[in-house]
Amino acid sequence: MSELYNEKYRPQYHFSAKKNWINDPNGLVYYKGTYHLFYQHQPDVQGWGPMCWGHATSTDMLHWEEQEIAIYPTENYSSWSGSGIVDKKNVSGLKDGEDDPILLFFTAHPTGQKLSYSTDGGKTFKVYDKTVLPNKDSIVAEDRDPKVFWHEETQKWIMILYTESLSVSNLPSYGFFSSDNLLDWKYESEVERCYECPDMVELPINGDKSNTKWVILCCNGDYLVGDFDGHKFTHCQELNISQRNYPNYASQTWSNMPDDRCVQIAWLICNTELNMPFKNQLTIPVELTLRQNGNKYELLKNPIKELETLREEVISISDVKLENSSNLFKEKISCYSEYDMEIEFEYNPFARMYFSTPFGDICYISHINALEMNTKSELLYPDKNNIVKFRILADRSSLEIFGDEGRLYMCFDKIPETRDLSISSTHNVNIKSVKIYKLKSTWK
Ligand code: FRU
């Protein structure tokens, strides 16, 4: 049980570094069949410090292979978070050979925003001499985490940067900068009340590609929905703060995707002491979509469809009545340690239901429509057919829960306690379906 990637608490289908510390995902970019994942990394230490950009590659965002460190700290700076893009038109002039240049924008803390680039398709990287956004005027040492993306309407590259200093009202904010050549940046405007590691994506409303909104994603799960004309962001609803209180942080999305999907991954902070060679993991990659619910826009997250390729055996139960005070699994059965579980049942407003997981019970309290675990609680309503649905992803030291088409997301870092399976209820409930898929390890 102790060989590399098969340690007792090693996540089997969530990313963690071979060894030691990781925090934010960085520079997520797809190029020629390969997804690149960079991450804040201390390769020799279990804690945070002078940061490197670790690097891993994958063809499906699940099976990762660790590569050489991409960016190192220097005597002058630590290499903090940022983003990656492919410069297909070579506006930077950095192309040297067949491949399009891949540019990684990062915060060279405390000196300013720099970039490191690859001319061999993401195998090796070198730091560009000039600091592209130096600390001067109102850009200061703590301003950080550049996210760069293409704005089709104005045909410009945009950088959104966490700034502690631009804001007139002294609130944490995100500043917008624009550029034609990815090397010189011009200040445009700012949005207030947003903290660290910005990301920004344009999403179709209810899947309609001709009708989109821009979403600003903040590191703590807050998000803003609105319009962006390449200069200024105008929000159309209040900051959504519903996703706080969980150990997921500093999410980023992949750029230059090979399809229309918008896929996000986040740091899953491990506060539990595991005594393992690695420290921390990342969440499962999720596809982001935008749902209009009345006059409200809601961000939905769902595990990428590739996850289903890891499904092996299944425990499956359908259309049974769960009698009050009994266990759905009549005989004592043990669950897999890494699984993907989908649950659907008819809503009974009187029932309080208990679903065992290796990390403790999830409780559904029908009369207040609350899904609870570990003192955390989220609203979960039945759908229009009166069915309540949710999905659990359990790994060796983490648990994620998805519900209401992805509006509900909860995650936990924990040590498993039991593998006994049980689903019980205080009142009779019609179970439509329970499917528990064993998931293959991505490290084998
Ligand atoms: C977020 C963060 C970023 C910073 C990085 C340093 O977790 O504080 O703002 O760039 O971590 O590791």
PDB file of C-alpha atoms in Angstrom, residues 121 254 287 297:
ATOM      1  CA  GLY A 121       4.953  22.965 -27.771  1.00  0.00           C
ATOM      2  CA  TRP A 254      -8.381  25.812 -19.494  1.00  0.00           C
ATOM      3  CA  GLU A 287     -17.540  21.681 -16.922  1.00  0.00           C
ATOM      4  CA  TYR A 297     -28.082  33.545 -13.576  1.00  0.00           C
TER       5      TYR A 297
END
